[in-house]
Short mmCIF file of C-alpha atoms in Angstrom, two decimals:
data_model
loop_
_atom_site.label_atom_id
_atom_site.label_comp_id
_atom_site.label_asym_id
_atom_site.label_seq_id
_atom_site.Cartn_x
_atom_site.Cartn_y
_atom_site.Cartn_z
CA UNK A 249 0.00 0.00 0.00
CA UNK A 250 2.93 2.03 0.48
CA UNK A 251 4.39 1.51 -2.55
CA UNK A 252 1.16 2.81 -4.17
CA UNK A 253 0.90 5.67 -2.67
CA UNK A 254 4.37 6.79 -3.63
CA UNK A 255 4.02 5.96 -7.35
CA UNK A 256 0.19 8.18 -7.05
CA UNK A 257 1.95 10.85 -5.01
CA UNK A 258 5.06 11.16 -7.76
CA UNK A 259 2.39 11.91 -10.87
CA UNK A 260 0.90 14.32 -8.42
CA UNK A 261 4.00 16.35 -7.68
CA UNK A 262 4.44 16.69 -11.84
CA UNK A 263 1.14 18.40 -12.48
CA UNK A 264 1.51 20.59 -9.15
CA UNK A 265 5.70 21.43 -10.90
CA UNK A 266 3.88 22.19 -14.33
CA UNK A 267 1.30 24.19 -12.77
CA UNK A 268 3.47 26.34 -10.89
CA UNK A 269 6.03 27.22 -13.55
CA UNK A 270 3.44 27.22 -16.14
CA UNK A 271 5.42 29.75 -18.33
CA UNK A 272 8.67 28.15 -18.85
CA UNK A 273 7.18 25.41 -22.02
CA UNK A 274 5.38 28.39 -23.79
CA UNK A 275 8.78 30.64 -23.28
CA UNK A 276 10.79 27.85 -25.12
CA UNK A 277 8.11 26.96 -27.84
CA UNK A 278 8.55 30.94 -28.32
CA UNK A 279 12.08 30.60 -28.64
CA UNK A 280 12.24 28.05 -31.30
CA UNK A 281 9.38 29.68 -33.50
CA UNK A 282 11.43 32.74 -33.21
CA UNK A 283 14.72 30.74 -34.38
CA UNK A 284 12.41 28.99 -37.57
CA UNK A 285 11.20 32.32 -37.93
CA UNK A 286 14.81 34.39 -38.19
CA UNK A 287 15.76 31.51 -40.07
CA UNK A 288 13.14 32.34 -42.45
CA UNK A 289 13.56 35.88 -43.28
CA UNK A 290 17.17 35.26 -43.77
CA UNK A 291 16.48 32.84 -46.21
CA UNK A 292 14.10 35.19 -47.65
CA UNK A 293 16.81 37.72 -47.66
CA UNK A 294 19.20 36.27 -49.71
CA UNK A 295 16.62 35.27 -52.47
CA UNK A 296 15.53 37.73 -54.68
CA UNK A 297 13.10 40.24 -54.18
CA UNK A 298 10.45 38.57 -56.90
CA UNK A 299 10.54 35.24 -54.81
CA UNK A 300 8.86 36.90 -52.31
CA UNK A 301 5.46 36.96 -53.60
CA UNK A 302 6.12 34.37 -56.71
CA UNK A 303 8.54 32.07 -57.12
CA UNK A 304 9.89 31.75 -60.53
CA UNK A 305 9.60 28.81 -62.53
CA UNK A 306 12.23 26.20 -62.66
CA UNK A 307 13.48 25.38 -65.75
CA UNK A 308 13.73 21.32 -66.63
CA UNK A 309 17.42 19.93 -66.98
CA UNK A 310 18.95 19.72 -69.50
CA UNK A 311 19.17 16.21 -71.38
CA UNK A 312 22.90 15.47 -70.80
CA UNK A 313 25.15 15.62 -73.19
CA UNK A 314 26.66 12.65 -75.09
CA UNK A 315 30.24 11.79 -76.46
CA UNK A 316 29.55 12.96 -79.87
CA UNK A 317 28.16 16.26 -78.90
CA UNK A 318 24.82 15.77 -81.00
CA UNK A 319 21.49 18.25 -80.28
CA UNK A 320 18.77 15.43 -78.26
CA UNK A 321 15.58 16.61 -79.39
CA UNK A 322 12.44 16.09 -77.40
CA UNK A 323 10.57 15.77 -80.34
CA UNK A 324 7.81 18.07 -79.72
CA UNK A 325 7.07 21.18 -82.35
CA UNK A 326 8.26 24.26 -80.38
CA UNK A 327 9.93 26.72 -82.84
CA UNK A 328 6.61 27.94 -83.85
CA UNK A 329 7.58 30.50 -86.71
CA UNK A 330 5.16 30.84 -89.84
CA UNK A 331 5.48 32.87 -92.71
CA UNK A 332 3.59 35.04 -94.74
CA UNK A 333 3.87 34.37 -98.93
CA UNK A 334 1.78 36.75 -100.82
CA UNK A 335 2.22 38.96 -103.72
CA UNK A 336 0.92 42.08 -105.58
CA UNK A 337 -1.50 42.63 -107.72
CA UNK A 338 -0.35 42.86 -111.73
CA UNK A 339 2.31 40.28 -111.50
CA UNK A 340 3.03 37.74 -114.68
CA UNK A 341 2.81 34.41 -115.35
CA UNK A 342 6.18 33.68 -115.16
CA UNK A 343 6.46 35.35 -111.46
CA UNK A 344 3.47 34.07 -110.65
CA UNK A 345 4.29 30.11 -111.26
CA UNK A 346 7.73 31.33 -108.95
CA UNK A 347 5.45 32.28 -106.35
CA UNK A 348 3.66 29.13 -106.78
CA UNK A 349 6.68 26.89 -106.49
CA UNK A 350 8.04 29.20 -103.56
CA UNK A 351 4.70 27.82 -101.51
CA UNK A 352 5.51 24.65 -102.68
CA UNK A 353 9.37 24.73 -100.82
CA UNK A 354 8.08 26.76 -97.61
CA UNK A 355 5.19 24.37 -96.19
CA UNK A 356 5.07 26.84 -92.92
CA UNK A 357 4.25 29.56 -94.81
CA UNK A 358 0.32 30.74 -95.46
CA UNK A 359 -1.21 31.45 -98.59
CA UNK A 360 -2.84 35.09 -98.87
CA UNK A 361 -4.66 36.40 -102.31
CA UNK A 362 -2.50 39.30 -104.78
CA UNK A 363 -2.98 42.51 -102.65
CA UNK A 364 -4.28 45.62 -103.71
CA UNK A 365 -3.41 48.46 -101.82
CA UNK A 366 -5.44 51.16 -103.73
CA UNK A 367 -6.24 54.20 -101.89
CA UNK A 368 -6.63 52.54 -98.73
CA UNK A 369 -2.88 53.15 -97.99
CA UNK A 370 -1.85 55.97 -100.06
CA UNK A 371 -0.49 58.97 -98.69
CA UNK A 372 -3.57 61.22 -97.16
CA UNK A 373 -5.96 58.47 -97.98
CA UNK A 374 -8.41 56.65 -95.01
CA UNK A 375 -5.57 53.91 -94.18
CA UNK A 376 -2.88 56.51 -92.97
CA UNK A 377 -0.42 55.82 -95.93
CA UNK A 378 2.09 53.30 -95.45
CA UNK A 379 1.90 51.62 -99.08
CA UNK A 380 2.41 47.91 -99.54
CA UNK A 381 4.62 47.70 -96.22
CA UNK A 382 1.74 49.10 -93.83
CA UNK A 383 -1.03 46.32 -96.04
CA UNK A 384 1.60 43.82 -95.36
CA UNK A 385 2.35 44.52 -91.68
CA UNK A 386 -1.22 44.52 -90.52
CA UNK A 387 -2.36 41.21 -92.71
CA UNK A 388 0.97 39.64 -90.95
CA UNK A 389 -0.48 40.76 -87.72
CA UNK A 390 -3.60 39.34 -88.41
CA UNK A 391 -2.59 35.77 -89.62
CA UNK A 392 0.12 35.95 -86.96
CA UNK A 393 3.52 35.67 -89.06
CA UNK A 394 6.67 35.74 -87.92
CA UNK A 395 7.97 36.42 -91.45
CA UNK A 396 7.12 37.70 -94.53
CA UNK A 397 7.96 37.18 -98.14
CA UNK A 398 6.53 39.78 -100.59
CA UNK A 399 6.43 39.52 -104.86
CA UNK A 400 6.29 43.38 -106.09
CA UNK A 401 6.03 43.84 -109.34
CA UNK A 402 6.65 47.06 -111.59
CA UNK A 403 6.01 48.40 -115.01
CA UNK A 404 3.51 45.90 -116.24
CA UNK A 405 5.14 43.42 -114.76
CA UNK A 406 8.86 43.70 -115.89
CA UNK A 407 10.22 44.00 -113.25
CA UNK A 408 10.02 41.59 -110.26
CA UNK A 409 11.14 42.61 -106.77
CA UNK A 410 11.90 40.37 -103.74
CA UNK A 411 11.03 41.35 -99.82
CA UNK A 412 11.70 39.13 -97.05
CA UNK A 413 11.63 40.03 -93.79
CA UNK A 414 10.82 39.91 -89.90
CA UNK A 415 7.36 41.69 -88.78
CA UNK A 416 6.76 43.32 -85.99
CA UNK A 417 4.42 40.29 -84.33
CA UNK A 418 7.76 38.15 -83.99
CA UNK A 419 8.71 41.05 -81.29
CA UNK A 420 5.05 41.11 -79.62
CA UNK A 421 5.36 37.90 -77.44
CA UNK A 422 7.60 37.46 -74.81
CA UNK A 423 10.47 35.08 -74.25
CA UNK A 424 9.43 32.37 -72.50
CA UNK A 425 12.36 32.21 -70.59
CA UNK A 426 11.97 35.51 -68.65
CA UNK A 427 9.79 34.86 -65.83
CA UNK A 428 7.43 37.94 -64.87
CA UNK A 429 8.94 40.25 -62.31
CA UNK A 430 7.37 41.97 -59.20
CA UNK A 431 7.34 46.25 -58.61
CA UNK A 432 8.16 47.76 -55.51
CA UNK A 433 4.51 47.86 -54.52
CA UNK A 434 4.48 44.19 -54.61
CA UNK A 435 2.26 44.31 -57.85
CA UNK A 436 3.30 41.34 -60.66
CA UNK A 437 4.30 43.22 -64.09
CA UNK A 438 4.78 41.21 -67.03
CA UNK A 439 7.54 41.27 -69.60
CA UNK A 440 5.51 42.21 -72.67
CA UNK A 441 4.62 45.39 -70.42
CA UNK A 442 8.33 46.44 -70.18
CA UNK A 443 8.82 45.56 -73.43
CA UNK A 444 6.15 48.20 -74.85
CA UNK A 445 6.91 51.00 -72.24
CA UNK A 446 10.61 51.03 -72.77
CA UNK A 447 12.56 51.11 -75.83
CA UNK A 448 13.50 47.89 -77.28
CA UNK A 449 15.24 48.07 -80.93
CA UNK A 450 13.14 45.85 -83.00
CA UNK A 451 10.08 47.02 -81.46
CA UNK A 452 8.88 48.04 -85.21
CA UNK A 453 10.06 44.54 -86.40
CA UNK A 454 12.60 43.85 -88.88
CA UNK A 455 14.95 43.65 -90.70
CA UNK A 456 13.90 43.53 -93.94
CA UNK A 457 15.61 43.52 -97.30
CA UNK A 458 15.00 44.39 -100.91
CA UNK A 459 16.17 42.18 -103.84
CA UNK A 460 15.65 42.57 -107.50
CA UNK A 461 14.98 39.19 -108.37
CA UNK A 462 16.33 38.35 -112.41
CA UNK A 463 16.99 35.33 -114.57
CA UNK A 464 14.10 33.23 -112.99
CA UNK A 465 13.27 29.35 -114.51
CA UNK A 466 10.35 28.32 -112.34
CA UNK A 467 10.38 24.21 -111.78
CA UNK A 468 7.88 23.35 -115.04
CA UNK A 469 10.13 25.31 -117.03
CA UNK A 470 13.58 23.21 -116.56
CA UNK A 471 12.23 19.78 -116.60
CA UNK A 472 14.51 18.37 -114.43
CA UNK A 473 14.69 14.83 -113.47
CA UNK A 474 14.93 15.47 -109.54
CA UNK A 475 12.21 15.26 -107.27
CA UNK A 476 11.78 14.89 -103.61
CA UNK A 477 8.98 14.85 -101.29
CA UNK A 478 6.65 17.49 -100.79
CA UNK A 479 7.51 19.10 -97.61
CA UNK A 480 10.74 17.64 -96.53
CA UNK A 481 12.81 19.93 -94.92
CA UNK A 482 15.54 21.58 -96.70
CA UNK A 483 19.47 21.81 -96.05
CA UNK A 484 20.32 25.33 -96.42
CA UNK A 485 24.04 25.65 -97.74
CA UNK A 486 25.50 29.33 -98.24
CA UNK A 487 29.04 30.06 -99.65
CA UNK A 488 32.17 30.96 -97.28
CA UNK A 489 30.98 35.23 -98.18
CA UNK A 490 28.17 34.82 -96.01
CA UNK A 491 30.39 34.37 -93.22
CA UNK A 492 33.18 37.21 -93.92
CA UNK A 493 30.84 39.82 -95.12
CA UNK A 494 29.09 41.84 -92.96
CA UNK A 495 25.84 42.67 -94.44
CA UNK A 496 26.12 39.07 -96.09
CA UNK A 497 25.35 38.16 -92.63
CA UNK A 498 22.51 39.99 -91.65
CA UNK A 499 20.56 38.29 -95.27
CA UNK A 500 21.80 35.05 -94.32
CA UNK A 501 19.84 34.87 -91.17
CA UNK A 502 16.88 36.53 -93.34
CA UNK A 503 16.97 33.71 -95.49
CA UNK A 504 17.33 31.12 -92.52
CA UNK A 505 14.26 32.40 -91.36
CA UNK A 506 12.15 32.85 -94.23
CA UNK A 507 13.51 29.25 -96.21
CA UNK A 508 14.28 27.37 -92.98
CA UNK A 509 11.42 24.39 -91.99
CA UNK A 510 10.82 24.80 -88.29
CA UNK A 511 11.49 20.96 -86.96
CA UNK A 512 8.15 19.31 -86.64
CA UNK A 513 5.40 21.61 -88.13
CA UNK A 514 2.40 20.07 -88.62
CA UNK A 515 2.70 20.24 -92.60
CA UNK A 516 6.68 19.28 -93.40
CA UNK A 517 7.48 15.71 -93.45
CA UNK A 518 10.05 14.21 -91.48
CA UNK A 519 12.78 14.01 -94.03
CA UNK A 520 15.63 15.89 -95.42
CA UNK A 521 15.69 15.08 -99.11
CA UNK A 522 17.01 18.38 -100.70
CA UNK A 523 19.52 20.95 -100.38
CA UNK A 524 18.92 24.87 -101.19
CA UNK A 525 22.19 26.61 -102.37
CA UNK A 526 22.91 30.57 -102.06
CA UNK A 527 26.03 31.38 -103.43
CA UNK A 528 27.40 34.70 -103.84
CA UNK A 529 28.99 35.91 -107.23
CA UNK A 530 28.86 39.32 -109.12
CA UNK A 531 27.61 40.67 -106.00
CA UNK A 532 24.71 38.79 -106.64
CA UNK A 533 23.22 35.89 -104.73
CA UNK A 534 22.54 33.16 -106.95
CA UNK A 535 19.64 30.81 -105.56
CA UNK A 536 19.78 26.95 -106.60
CA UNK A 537 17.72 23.87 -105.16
CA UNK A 538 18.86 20.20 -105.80
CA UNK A 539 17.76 16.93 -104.55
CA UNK A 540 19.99 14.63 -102.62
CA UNK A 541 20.00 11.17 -104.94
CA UNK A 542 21.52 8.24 -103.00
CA UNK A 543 21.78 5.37 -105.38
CA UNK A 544 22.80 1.73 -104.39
CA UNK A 545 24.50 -0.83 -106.60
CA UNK A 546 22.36 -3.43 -108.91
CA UNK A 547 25.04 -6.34 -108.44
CA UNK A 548 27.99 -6.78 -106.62
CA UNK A 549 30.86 -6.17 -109.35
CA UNK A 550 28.91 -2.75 -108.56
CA UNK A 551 29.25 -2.56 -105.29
CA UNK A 552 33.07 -3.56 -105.12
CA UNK A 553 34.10 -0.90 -107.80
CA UNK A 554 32.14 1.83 -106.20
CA UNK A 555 33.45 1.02 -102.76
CA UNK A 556 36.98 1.61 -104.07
CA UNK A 557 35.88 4.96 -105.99
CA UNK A 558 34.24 6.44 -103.06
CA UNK A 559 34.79 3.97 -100.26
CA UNK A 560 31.00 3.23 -99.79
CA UNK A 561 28.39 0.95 -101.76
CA UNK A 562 26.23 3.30 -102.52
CA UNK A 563 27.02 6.68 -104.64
CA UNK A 564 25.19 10.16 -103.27
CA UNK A 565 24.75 12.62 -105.87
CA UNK A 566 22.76 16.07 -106.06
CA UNK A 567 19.90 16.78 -108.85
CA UNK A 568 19.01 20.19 -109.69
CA UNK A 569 14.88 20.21 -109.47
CA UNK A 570 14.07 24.43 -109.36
CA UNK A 571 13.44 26.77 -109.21
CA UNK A 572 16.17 28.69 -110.18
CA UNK A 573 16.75 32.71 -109.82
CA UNK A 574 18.80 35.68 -109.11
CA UNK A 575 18.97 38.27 -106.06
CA UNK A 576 20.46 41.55 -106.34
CA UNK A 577 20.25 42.96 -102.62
CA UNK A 578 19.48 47.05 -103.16
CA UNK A 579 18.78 47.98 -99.46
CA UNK A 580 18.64 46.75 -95.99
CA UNK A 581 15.83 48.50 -93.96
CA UNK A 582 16.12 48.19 -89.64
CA UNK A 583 12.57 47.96 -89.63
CA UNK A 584 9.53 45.91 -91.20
CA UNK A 585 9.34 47.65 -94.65
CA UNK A 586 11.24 50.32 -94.12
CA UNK A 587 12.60 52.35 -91.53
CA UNK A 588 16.56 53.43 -91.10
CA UNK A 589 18.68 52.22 -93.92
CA UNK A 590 21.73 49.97 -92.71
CA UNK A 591 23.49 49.19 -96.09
CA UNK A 592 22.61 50.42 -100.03
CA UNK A 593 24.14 48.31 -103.03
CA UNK A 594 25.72 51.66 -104.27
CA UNK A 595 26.51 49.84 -107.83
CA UNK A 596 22.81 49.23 -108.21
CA UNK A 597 21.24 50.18 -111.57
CA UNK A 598 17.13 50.74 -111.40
CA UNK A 599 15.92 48.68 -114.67
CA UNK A 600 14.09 52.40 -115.62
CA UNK A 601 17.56 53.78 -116.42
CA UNK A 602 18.62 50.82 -118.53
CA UNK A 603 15.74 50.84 -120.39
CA UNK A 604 16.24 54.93 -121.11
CA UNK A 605 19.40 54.48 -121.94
CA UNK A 606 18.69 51.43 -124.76
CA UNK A 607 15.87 53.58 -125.48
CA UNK A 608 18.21 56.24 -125.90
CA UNK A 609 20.65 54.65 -128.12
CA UNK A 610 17.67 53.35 -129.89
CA UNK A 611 17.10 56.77 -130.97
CA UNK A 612 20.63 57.97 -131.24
CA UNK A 613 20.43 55.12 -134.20
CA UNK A 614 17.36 56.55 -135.84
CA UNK A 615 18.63 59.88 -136.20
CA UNK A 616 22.13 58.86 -137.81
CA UNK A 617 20.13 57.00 -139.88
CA UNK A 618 18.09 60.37 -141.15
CA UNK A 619 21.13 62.20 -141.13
CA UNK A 620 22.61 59.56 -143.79
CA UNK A 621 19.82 59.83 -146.03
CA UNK A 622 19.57 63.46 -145.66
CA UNK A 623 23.65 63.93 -146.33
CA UNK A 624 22.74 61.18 -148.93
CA UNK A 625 19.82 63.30 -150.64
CA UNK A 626 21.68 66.65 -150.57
CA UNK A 627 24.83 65.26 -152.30
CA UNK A 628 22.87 63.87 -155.23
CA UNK A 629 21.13 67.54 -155.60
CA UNK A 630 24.73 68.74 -155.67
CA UNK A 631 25.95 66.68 -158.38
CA UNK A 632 25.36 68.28 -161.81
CA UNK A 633 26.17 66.01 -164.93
CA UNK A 634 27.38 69.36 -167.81
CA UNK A 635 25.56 69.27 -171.25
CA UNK A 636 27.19 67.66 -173.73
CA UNK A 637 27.98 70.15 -177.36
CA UNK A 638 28.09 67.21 -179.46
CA UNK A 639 24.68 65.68 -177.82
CA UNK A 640 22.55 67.00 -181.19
CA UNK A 641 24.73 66.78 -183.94
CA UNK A 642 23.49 63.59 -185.19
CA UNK A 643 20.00 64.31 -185.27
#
């Protein structure tokens, strides 16, 4: 009975301890919230000021790298660019079946009808001016390009100019890699905002360049024996110039963007079956598109001699399939259809003076012409044949 007592008294004694020194549990669960809680805002101070009130999103890893250093695709269509393939009104037939086979090679871009400016876009008329490059900025808008290539043509149709370009919707969105930032006020501001208020360099779009396009053989035209698939992506090869000269460099990524399949849109094919050649000569860029041939052996005797040719059994080979043309770059613009001027082909000719100067020596020929029969017609007035004495003695 003792022994009971003792172990009932010693339970006793606790509670009476706890409840006379009730404070000292709550002072030391106040003490470690305060240590979780300095712990806290020095953690908070040495993040950033946006990860306050949202934290930013973390990127995924990065597939790693293998021993050959080759690009692991995800295989999911991300480089969403489209482009915009339309023409003006009054063109040829010959320009026109270019244009046609131009849609065929550039499966991202969208078809749009021959535009007509009229007086829509003229200068003081209900558009605001702006000509062809305001109509084609705000149908780009519309359809959402990225870029744009544009067939002008001139005089009745003799003369065929090239645009290509950025717009200004490949500015508009954001990069998805900049994660929206917080004010002061603790207010979220995204980057598009920034991007408007402030002054960012290719906020009017851009670049864009001007070509005079010559010496075009659309595909029907050459007959070639090449073909490849309709929509297979295309190898892009430029010459060494594009690389050492500098405004070579600025149209090569023009031409990237405008000729280049984005990897996986919905209406390419998943094959690379041709190759698209600039090359630069005569300051000219001379445009060529060729399909990569890969031909095995039929027998074996075949095989063997090709293998010691080339060192493989089968022979690749390129065939030229079209179209075929000429660029002659006349000005690089900073903006979408115009803007400030970053290079001018100074030995340019417009196709106006040519033909007034042909036309000129056309005439030149006329009037040495009437000036021969006119020194022709005044010599044979000057001759005078003298009469004869002995003309009538015999009659």
């Amino acid at each position: 009975m003792a022994k009971k007592r003792r172990q009932d008294a010693e339970p006793e004694a606790e509670i009476e301890t706890e409840e006379e020194h009730p404070g000292n549990r709550d002072d030391e669960e106040e003490e470690e919230d305060d240590e979780l809680v300095s712990s806290e805002e020095d953690e908070d101070d040495d993040a950033p000021p946006s990860s306050k009130h949202l934290a930013a999103p973390i990127p995924p890893p990065l597939p790693p790298s293998s021993s050959d250093d080759t690009i692991q695709s995800d295989g999911k269509y991300r480089n969403r660019r489209r482009l915009l393939v339309l023409s003006s009104r009054g063109i040829t037939a010959r320009y026109r079946h270019l244009l046609e086979d131009l849609r065929t090679l550039t499966p991202h871009g969208k078809r749009e009808c021959k535009l007509d400016v009229g007086k829509n876009y003229a200068v003081g008329g209900s558009g605001g001016g702006g000509g062809y490059g305001a109509a084609v900025n705000e149908i780009a808008e519309l359809r959402g390009c990225h870029a744009v290539l544009f067939l002008e043509c001139r005089k009745r149709g003799q003369d065929g100019y090239l645009w290509l370009g950025r717009t200004s919707h490949s500015n508009d969105s954001p990069s998805p890699l900049l994660p929206p930032t917080t004010s002061d006020d603790g207010a979220m501001t995204d980057t598009t905002t920034k991007i408007e208020q402030g002054k960012h360099l290719m906020i009017s779009g851009g670049p864009s360049i001007k070509f005079h396009i010559t010496n075009i053989h659309t595909m029907d035209e050459l007959k070639m024996t090449g073909n490849c698939m309709k929509g297979s992506r295309p190898i892009l090869s430029f010459d060494t110039s594009f690389d050492t000269i500098d405004h070579l460099k600025l149209v090569k990524h023009v031409l990237v963007d405008v000729f280049g399949t984005p990897r996986g849109h919905p209406k390419s094919k998943p094959f690379v079956d041709r190759v698209m050649g600039f090359y630069y000569a005569d300051g000219k860029i001379w445009v060529r598109n060729y399909q990569i041939l890969e031909e095995t052996a039929s027998t074996a005797k075949e095989a063997n001699e090709q293998k010691k040719l080339t060192g493989h059994a089968h022979s690749t080979s390129l065939i030229e399939i079209g179209p075929r043309f000429v660029l002659n770059p006349i000005r690089i613009f900073r903006g979408s259809f115009g803007g400030q001027t970053l290079w001018v082909n100074e030995s340019f000719v417009n196709p106006n003076v040519i033909r007034s100067m042909k036309k000129k020596e056309e005439g030149e020929k006329y009037v040495r012409r009437k000036g021969a029969e006119n020194k022709r017609k005044r010599r044979d007035e000057s001759i005078v044949v003298p009469k004869d004495p002995l003309s009538d003695v015999f009659r």
